[in-house]
Coordinates of C-alpha atoms in Angstrom, one line a residue:
X1 CA 0.0 0.0 0.0
X2 CA 1.3 3.5 -0.9
X3 CA 2.0 5.8 2.0
X4 CA -0.3 8.5 0.5
X5 CA -3.9 7.3 0.4
X6 CA -5.9 8.2 -2.7
X7 CA -9.7 8.9 -2.9
X8 CA -11.9 9.3 -5.9
X9 CA -14.9 11.6 -5.3
X10 CA -17.5 12.0 -8.0
X11 CA -19.3 15.3 -8.1
X12 CA -16.5 17.0 -6.2
X13 CA -16.9 20.5 -7.8
X14 CA -19.6 21.6 -5.3
X15 CA -21.7 20.8 -2.3
X16 CA -20.9 17.7 -0.2
X17 CA -18.4 16.5 -2.7
X18 CA -16.3 19.7 -2.6
X19 CA -16.5 19.9 1.2
X20 CA -15.3 16.3 1.4
X21 CA -12.5 16.8 -1.1
X22 CA -11.3 19.9 0.9
X23 CA -11.5 18.0 4.2
X24 CA -9.6 15.0 3.0
X25 CA -6.9 17.0 1.2
X26 CA -6.3 18.9 4.5
X27 CA -5.7 15.5 6.1
X28 CA -3.1 14.3 3.6
X29 CA -5.2 12.4 1.1
X30 CA -4.5 12.5 -2.6
X31 CA -7.9 13.7 -4.1
X32 CA -9.1 12.7 -7.5
X33 CA -12.1 14.9 -8.4
X34 CA -14.2 13.2 -11.0
X35 CA -16.4 16.0 -12.5
X36 CA -18.1 16.9 -15.7
X37 CA -16.0 20.0 -16.2
X38 CA -12.4 19.6 -15.1
X39 CA -11.5 23.3 -15.4
X40 CA -14.4 24.4 -13.2
X41 CA -14.0 21.5 -10.8
X42 CA -10.3 22.0 -10.3
X43 CA -10.6 25.8 -9.9
X44 CA -13.2 25.3 -7.1
X45 CA -11.1 22.6 -5.4
X46 CA -7.9 24.7 -5.6
X47 CA -9.7 27.7 -4.2
X48 CA -11.1 25.6 -1.3
X49 CA -7.9 23.9 -0.5
X50 CA -5.3 26.5 -1.4
X51 CA -3.5 24.0 -3.5
X52 CA -1.1 25.1 -6.2
X53 CA -1.8 24.5 -9.9
X54 CA 0.9 21.8 -10.0
X55 CA 0.0 20.1 -6.7
X56 CA 0.1 16.4 -7.3
X57 CA -2.5 15.7 -4.6
X58 CA -5.2 17.5 -6.5
X59 CA -6.2 15.7 -9.7
X60 CA -9.1 16.4 -12.0
X61 CA -10.7 13.7 -14.2
X62 CA -13.6 14.3 -16.6
X63 CA -16.6 12.1 -15.8
X64 CA -20.1 12.2 -17.2
X65 CA -22.1 9.4 -15.6
X66 CA -24.6 9.5 -18.5
X67 CA -21.9 8.7 -21.1
X68 CA -20.4 5.2 -21.1
X69 CA -17.3 6.3 -23.1
X70 CA -16.7 9.0 -20.5
X71 CA -16.9 6.5 -17.7
X72 CA -14.4 4.2 -19.4
X73 CA -12.0 7.1 -20.1
X74 CA -12.3 8.3 -16.5
X75 CA -11.4 4.9 -15.1
X76 CA -8.4 4.7 -17.3
X77 CA -7.3 8.2 -16.2
X78 CA -7.8 7.4 -12.5
X79 CA -5.7 4.3 -12.7
X80 CA -3.0 6.1 -14.6
X81 CA -2.9 8.8 -12.0
X82 CA -3.1 6.9 -8.7
X83 CA -3.3 3.2 -9.6
X84 CA -5.9 1.4 -7.6
X85 CA -7.6 4.0 -5.4
X86 CA -7.9 3.4 -1.7
X87 CA -11.5 4.7 -1.7
X88 CA -14.1 5.3 -4.4
X89 CA -16.9 7.7 -3.2
X90 CA -20.0 7.8 -5.3
X91 CA -21.2 11.3 -4.3
X92 CA -22.5 12.8 -7.6
X93 CA -26.3 13.0 -7.7
X94 CA -29.4 14.9 -8.8
X95 CA -32.7 15.6 -7.1
X96 CA -36.2 16.1 -8.4
X97 CA -39.5 17.0 -6.9
X98 CA -42.8 15.7 -8.2
X99 CA -45.3 12.9 -7.6
X100 CA -44.9 9.7 -9.4
X101 CA -47.8 10.5 -11.7
X102 CA -46.2 13.9 -12.5
X103 CA -42.6 12.9 -13.3
X104 CA -41.8 11.9 -16.9
X105 CA -40.0 8.7 -17.8
X106 CA -36.9 10.5 -19.0
X107 CA -36.4 11.9 -15.5
X108 CA -36.6 8.4 -14.1
X109 CA -34.0 7.2 -16.6
X110 CA -31.7 10.2 -15.8
X111 CA -32.1 9.6 -12.1
X112 CA -31.2 5.9 -12.3
X113 CA -28.4 6.6 -14.8
X114 CA -26.8 9.1 -12.4
X115 CA -27.3 7.3 -9.1
X116 CA -27.1 3.6 -10.2
X117 CA -26.1 2.8 -13.7
X118 CA -23.2 5.2 -14.0
X119 CA -21.7 4.4 -10.6
X120 CA -22.0 0.7 -11.3
X121 CA -20.1 1.1 -14.6
X122 CA -17.3 3.1 -12.9
X123 CA -17.1 0.5 -10.1
X124 CA -16.9 -2.3 -12.6
X125 CA -14.0 -0.6 -14.3
X126 CA -12.0 0.1 -11.2
X127 CA -12.6 -3.2 -9.3
X128 CA -10.0 -5.3 -11.1
X129 CA -7.2 -3.0 -10.0
X130 CA -8.6 -2.7 -6.5
X131 CA -9.0 -6.5 -6.2
X132 CA -5.4 -7.0 -7.4
X133 CA -4.2 -4.5 -4.7
X134 CA -6.2 -6.4 -2.1
X135 CA -7.6 -3.1 -0.6
X136 CA -10.1 -0.4 -1.2
X137 CA -13.5 0.8 0.0
X138 CA -16.5 1.7 -2.1
X139 CA -18.7 4.4 -0.4
X140 CA -22.2 4.9 -1.5
X141 CA -24.3 8.0 -0.5
X142 CA -27.9 7.3 0.5
X143 CA -30.4 9.5 2.3
X144 CA -33.8 9.4 4.0
X145 CA -35.3 8.6 0.6
X146 CA -33.2 5.4 0.4
X147 CA -34.5 4.2 3.8
X148 CA -38.2 5.0 3.3
X149 CA -40.1 5.8 0.1
X150 CA -40.8 9.5 0.4
X151 CA -43.9 11.2 -1.2
X152 CA -43.1 13.9 -3.9
X153 CA -39.6 12.4 -4.6
X154 CA -40.5 9.0 -5.8
X155 CA -37.8 8.8 -8.5
X156 CA -35.0 10.0 -6.2
X157 CA -36.2 7.7 -3.4
X158 CA -36.4 4.7 -5.7
X159 CA -32.9 5.4 -7.0
X160 CA -31.4 5.8 -3.5
X161 CA -33.1 2.5 -2.4
X162 CA -31.5 0.8 -5.4
X163 CA -28.1 2.2 -4.3
X164 CA -28.5 0.6 -0.9
X165 CA -29.5 -2.8 -2.2
X166 CA -26.6 -2.6 -4.7
X167 CA -24.2 -1.9 -1.9
X168 CA -25.4 -4.8 0.2
X169 CA -24.9 -7.2 -2.7
X170 CA -21.5 -5.8 -3.7
X171 CA -20.2 -6.1 -0.2
X172 CA -20.8 -9.8 -0.2
X173 CA -19.1 -10.2 -3.5
X174 CA -15.9 -8.3 -2.8
X175 CA -15.3 -8.9 0.9
X176 CA -13.2 -12.1 0.3
X177 CA -10.8 -10.0 -1.7
X178 CA -10.2 -7.6 1.2
X179 CA -12.5 -4.8 -0.1
X180 CA -15.4 -3.2 1.8
X181 CA -18.5 -1.2 1.2
X182 CA -19.9 1.6 3.3
X183 CA -23.4 3.2 2.8
X184 CA -23.8 6.6 4.2
X185 CA -27.4 7.6 5.1
X186 CA -27.3 11.4 5.1
X187 CA -29.6 13.9 6.8
X188 CA -30.4 17.4 5.4
X189 CA -27.4 19.4 4.6
X190 CA -27.1 23.0 3.4
X191 CA -26.2 22.5 -0.2
X192 CA -27.6 23.7 -3.5
X193 CA -29.3 20.3 -4.1
X194 CA -32.0 21.1 -1.5
X195 CA -32.9 24.4 -3.1
X196 CA -35.3 25.2 -6.0
X197 CA -32.3 26.0 -8.3
X198 CA -30.5 22.8 -7.4
X199 CA -33.3 20.3 -8.2
X200 CA -35.6 19.5 -11.1
X201 CA -39.2 20.1 -10.3
X202 CA -42.4 18.7 -11.9
X203 CA -44.8 19.9 -9.2
X204 CA -48.2 21.1 -10.4
X205 CA -49.6 23.2 -7.7
X206 CA -52.9 23.6 -9.6
X207 CA -53.3 19.9 -10.2
X208 CA -54.7 17.0 -8.2
X209 CA -51.7 17.0 -5.9
X210 CA -51.6 20.7 -5.4
X211 CA -52.6 20.4 -1.7
X212 CA -49.8 17.9 -1.2
X213 CA -47.2 20.2 -2.8
X214 CA -48.3 23.3 -0.9
X215 CA -48.0 21.6 2.5
X216 CA -44.8 19.6 1.7
X217 CA -43.1 22.8 0.3
X218 CA -43.9 24.8 3.3
X219 CA -42.6 22.2 5.8
X220 CA -39.6 21.4 3.6
X221 CA -38.6 25.1 3.6
X222 CA -38.8 25.1 7.4
X223 CA -36.6 22.1 7.6
X224 CA -34.0 23.7 5.3
X225 CA -33.5 26.4 7.9
X226 CA -31.9 23.9 10.3
X227 CA -29.9 22.0 7.6
X228 CA -26.4 21.0 8.8
X229 CA -23.2 22.5 7.2
X230 CA -21.4 20.4 4.6
X231 CA -18.3 20.2 6.8
X232 CA -20.2 17.9 9.1
X233 CA -20.8 15.5 6.3
X234 CA -17.1 15.7 5.3
X235 CA -16.1 14.7 8.8
X236 CA -18.5 11.8 8.7
X237 CA -17.2 10.6 5.4
X238 CA -13.6 10.8 6.6
X239 CA -14.5 8.6 9.5
X240 CA -16.2 6.1 7.2
X241 CA -13.1 5.8 5.1
X242 CA -11.6 4.2 8.2
X243 CA -14.2 1.4 8.3
X244 CA -12.8 -2.1 8.4
X245 CA -15.9 -4.2 8.2
X246 CA -17.0 -5.8 4.9
X247 CA -20.3 -3.8 5.1
X248 CA -21.0 -0.8 7.2
X249 CA -24.1 1.4 7.1
X250 CA -23.7 4.8 8.9
X251 CA -25.9 7.8 9.5
X252 CA -24.6 11.3 9.2
X253 CA -26.8 13.8 10.9
X254 CA -29.1 13.6 13.9
X255 CA -32.2 13.4 11.6
X256 CA -30.7 10.5 9.6
X257 CA -29.7 8.6 12.8
X258 CA -33.2 9.1 14.3
X259 CA -34.8 7.8 11.1
X260 CA -32.6 4.6 11.1
X261 CA -33.5 3.9 14.7
X262 CA -37.2 4.5 14.1
X263 CA -37.3 2.4 11.0
X264 CA -35.7 -0.5 12.9
X265 CA -38.0 -0.3 15.9
X266 CA -41.4 0.6 14.4
X267 CA -43.6 -1.2 11.9
X268 CA -43.9 -0.2 8.3
X269 CA -47.5 0.8 8.9
X270 CA -46.5 3.1 11.8
X271 CA -43.7 4.6 9.8
X272 CA -46.0 5.4 6.9
X273 CA -48.4 7.2 9.3
X274 CA -45.6 9.1 10.9
X275 CA -44.3 10.2 7.5
X276 CA -47.8 11.2 6.4
X277 CA -48.5 13.3 9.4
X278 CA -45.0 14.9 9.4
X279 CA -45.5 15.9 5.8
X280 CA -49.0 17.1 6.4
X281 CA -50.6 14.8 3.9
X282 CA -54.4 14.0 4.0
X283 CA -55.5 10.7 5.5
X284 CA -56.6 7.8 3.5
X285 CA -59.5 8.5 1.1
X286 CA -59.8 12.1 2.2
X287 CA -59.5 13.6 -1.4
X288 CA -61.6 11.1 -3.3
X289 CA -64.7 12.7 -4.9
X290 CA -67.2 10.7 -2.9
X291 CA -65.5 11.3 0.5
X292 CA -68.1 12.6 3.0
X293 CA -67.3 15.7 5.0
X294 CA -66.3 14.9 8.5
X295 CA -68.2 16.5 11.3
X296 CA -66.6 18.2 14.4
X297 CA -66.7 15.0 16.5
X298 CA -65.1 12.9 13.8
X299 CA -62.4 15.5 13.1
X300 CA -61.6 15.5 16.8
X301 CA -61.3 11.7 16.9
X302 CA -59.1 11.8 13.9
X303 CA -56.7 14.2 15.6
X304 CA -56.8 12.0 18.7
X305 CA -56.1 8.9 16.7
X306 CA -53.0 10.5 15.4
X307 CA -51.7 11.2 18.9
X308 CA -53.3 8.9 21.5
X309 CA -52.7 5.1 22.1
X310 CA -55.4 2.8 20.5
X311 CA -56.8 1.6 23.9
X312 CA -57.6 5.1 25.0
X313 CA -59.1 6.0 21.6
X314 CA -61.4 2.9 21.8
X315 CA -62.6 4.0 25.3
X316 CA -63.3 7.6 24.0
X317 CA -65.1 6.3 21.0
X318 CA -67.4 4.1 23.1
X319 CA -68.3 7.0 25.3
X320 CA -69.0 9.3 22.3
X321 CA -71.3 6.7 20.7
X322 CA -73.1 6.1 24.0
X323 CA -74.1 9.8 24.3
X324 CA -74.4 10.6 20.6
X325 CA -78.0 11.1 19.2
X326 CA -79.0 8.5 16.6
X327 CA -79.1 9.8 13.0
X328 CA -82.3 9.8 11.0
X329 CA -81.0 7.0 8.9
X330 CA -80.2 4.9 12.0
X331 CA -83.7 5.6 13.4
X332 CA -85.3 4.4 10.2
X333 CA -83.4 1.2 10.4
X334 CA -80.7 2.2 7.9
X335 CA -76.9 2.7 8.4
X336 CA -74.9 5.8 8.4
X337 CA -71.5 5.6 6.7
X338 CA -68.5 6.8 8.8
X339 CA -66.0 9.0 7.0
X340 CA -62.7 7.1 6.3
X341 CA -60.1 7.6 9.0

């Protein structure tokens, strides 16, 4: 093993990738920035690190994850520059907002090409050298959307879920050769990707999901105000590069850590309801054309059902029914339909 460790970081010209490259460079790593524009990427990295133009620890390689030829050329350039890298960090990504029904298929194709197909191709190209060296770590970046399917970001969530499953499979395949995989589940960080300008949007605020978008947008903007700085992610990534297990799954950020714990302890049904309430989405059946309007008592019970344990709600319901006046339909021998809860 060379004394100077090398790391390849895709998407290293901005955001979490740039912060990570800066952090690792300051700690002695040889950084290969795999970016779409080498001139722009190197300029940003040199400014962040203070590196000279001829600094051998800052290397730029052109990489377009949508172009198979670019991926092949990038792998060749990486191996020529540093041989078998000690770490390969798949950081590059895109984000998109929109319900599944709203997002076009070309967005789904671009999402999977960027997060899954491109990284798989680059990994395939670099694995022979890494196996021959008997060392190396592949780091995959996931998020809350990779842990749970999140409304309004179905394409992104599906791609991140695929990233996690791919990492689990890869870990079992390459562990016997001395290589490992780490999946980093990230929380919300203050980068361009969480802003309107940094993400594709297909949201129709006047369409059938308009109420969803308005609520999610409002709550999302509130969450952005408490986003963590990119430097915190960089420190977490640096720690992950020291992992020794064949497969490690880490959370970076309090919100990500809380999600992993909740997802492990609570049922899928409960997690679905928690997500729905947190995002302010209507309850099941609430927006269907035939949905009856809930009266004051029913609305109060709905709010209680979202907050109180089931045994207490059953007791309250029995008391309400005992003192509630029968409806005309019930008095006539008919039945009254309860609104869906």
